Tab-separated table of C-alpha atoms in Angstrom:
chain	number	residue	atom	x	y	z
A	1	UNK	CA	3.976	-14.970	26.529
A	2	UNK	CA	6.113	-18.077	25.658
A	3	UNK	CA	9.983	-16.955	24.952
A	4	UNK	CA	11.950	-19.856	23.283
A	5	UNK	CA	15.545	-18.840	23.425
A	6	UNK	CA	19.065	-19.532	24.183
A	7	UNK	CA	18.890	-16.383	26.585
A	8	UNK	CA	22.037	-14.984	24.745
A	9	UNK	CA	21.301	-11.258	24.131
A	10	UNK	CA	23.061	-10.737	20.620
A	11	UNK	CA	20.399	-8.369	18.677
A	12	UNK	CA	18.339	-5.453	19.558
A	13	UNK	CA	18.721	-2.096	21.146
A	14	UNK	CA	16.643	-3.131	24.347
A	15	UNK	CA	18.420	-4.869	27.372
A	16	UNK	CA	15.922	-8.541	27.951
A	17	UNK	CA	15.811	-7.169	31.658
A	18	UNK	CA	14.116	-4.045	30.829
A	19	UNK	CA	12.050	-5.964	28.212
A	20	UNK	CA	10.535	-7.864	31.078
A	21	UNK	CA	10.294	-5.210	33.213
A	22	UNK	CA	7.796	-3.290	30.604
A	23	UNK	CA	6.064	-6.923	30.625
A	24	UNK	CA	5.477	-7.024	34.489
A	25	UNK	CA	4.355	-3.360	34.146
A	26	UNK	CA	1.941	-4.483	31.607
A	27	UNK	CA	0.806	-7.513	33.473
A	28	UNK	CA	2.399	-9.871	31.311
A	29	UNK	CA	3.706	-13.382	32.127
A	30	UNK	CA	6.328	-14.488	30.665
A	31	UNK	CA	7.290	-18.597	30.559
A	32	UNK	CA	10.947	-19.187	29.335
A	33	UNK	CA	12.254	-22.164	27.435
A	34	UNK	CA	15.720	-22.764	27.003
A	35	UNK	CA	16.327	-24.762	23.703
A	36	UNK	CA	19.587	-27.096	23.533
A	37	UNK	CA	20.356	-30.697	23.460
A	38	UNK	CA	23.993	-30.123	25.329
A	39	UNK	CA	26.406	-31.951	23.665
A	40	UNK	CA	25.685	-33.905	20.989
A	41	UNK	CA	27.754	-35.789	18.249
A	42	UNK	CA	27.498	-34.802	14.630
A	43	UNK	CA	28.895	-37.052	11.818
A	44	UNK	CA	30.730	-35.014	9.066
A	45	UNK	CA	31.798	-36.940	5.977
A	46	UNK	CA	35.389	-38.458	7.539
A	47	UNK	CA	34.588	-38.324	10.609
A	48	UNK	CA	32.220	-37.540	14.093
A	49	UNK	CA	32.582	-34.423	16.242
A	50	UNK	CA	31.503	-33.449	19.596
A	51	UNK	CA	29.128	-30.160	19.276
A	52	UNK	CA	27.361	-28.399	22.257
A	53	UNK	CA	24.093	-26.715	20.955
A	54	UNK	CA	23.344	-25.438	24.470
A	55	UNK	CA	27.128	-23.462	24.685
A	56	UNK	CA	25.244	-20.363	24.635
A	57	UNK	CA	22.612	-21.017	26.943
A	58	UNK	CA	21.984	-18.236	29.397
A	59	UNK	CA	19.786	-19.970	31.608
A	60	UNK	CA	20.120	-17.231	34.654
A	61	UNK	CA	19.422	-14.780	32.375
A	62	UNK	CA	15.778	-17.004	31.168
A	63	UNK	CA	15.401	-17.612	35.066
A	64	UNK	CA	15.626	-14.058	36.025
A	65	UNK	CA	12.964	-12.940	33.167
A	66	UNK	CA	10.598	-15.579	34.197
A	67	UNK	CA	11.064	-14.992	37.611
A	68	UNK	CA	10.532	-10.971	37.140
A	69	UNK	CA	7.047	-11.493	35.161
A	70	UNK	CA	5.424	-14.070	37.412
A	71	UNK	CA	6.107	-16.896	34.684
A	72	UNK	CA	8.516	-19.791	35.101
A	73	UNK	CA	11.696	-21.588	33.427
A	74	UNK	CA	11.931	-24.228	31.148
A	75	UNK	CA	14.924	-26.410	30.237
A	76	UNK	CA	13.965	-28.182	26.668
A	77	UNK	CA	16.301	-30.623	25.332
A	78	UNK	CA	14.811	-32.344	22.059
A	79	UNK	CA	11.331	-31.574	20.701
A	80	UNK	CA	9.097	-33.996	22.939
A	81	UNK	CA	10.059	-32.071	26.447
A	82	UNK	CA	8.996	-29.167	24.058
A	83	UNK	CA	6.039	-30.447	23.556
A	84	UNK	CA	5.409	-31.510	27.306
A	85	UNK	CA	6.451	-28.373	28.127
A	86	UNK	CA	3.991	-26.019	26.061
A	87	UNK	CA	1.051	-28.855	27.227
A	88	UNK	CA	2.653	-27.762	30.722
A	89	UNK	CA	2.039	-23.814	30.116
A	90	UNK	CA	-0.820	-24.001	28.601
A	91	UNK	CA	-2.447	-26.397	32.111
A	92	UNK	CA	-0.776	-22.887	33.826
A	93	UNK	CA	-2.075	-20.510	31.843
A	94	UNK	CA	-5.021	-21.677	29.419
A	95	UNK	CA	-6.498	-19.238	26.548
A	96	UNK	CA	-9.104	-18.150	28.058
A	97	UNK	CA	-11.075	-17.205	24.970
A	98	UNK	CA	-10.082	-18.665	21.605
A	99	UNK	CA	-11.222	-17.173	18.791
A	100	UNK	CA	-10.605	-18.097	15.341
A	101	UNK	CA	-10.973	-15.511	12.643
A	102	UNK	CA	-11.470	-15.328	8.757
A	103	UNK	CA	-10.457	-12.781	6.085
A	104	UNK	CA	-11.660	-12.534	2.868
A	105	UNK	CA	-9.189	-13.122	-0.038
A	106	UNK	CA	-9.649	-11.775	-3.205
A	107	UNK	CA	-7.142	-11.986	-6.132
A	108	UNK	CA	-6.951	-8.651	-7.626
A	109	UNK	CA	-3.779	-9.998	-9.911
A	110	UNK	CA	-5.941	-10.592	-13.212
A	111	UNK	CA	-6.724	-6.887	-13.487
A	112	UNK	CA	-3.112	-5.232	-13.819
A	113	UNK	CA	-2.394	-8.211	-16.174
A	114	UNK	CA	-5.344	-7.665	-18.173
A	115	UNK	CA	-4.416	-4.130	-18.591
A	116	UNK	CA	-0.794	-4.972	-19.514
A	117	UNK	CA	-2.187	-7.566	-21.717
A	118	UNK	CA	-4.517	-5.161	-23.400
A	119	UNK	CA	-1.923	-2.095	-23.984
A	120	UNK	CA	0.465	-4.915	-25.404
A	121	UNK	CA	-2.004	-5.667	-28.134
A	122	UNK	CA	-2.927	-2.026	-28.597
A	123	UNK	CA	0.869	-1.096	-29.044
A	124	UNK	CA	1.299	-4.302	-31.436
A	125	UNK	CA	-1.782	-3.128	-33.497
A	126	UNK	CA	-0.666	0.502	-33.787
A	127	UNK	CA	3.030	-0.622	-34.518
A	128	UNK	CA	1.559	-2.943	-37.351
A	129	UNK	CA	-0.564	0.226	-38.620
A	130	UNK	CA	2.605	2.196	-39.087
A	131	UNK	CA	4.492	0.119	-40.844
């Protein structure tokens, strides 16, 4: 399992520590990515301010996880070390068998919209009939 996140716990009922200790029970690895560039400057319309996008980062907390499951931390900074990195996990920990999988699609819409279409006319030609 890949988690991509700031490590900031800020939604859900479960603690991420007991998340990954259900994964290690259940022989799951978990890699962890921290996303954030760090500081970065952002031009507004008058002027340019300093922002950092990694503020939140909780990288013990994305250490700790990875550590717990067997898995190992990532630091990702723009969206090529992303993409080294997920080259990186996947050298670690290829698919072992890929499978690729089709389902049929069928539009069903034409039927209710017949039917509407059909009581429409049936109401218009009884209305017409009655008057």
């Amino acid at each position: 399992m890949i988690l991509l996140s700031d490590g900031s716990n800020n939604a859900g009922v479960l603690d991420p520590m007991e998340a990954a200790e259900i994964a290690k029970k259940n022989n799951t690895i978990i890699y962890t990515v921290g996303i954030g560039a760090g500081e970065m400057q952002v031009r507004e319309f008058f002027m340019t301010r300093t922002v950092n996008t990694a503020e939140d980062l909780d990288e013990r907390a994305l250490i700790d996880i990875a550590e717990l499951t067997g898995g190992q931390y990532f630091r990702a900074r723009n969206a090529k070390e992303l993409s080294t990195i997920y080259d990186t996990i996947n050298a670690l920990q290829p698919v072992q068998q890929a499978t690729q999988s089709w389902r049929p699609k069928t539009e069903w819409f034409f039927v209710p919209t017949f039917i509407a279409l059909l009581l429409l006319a049936m109401t218009l030609m009884i209305r017409r009939s009655h008057v």
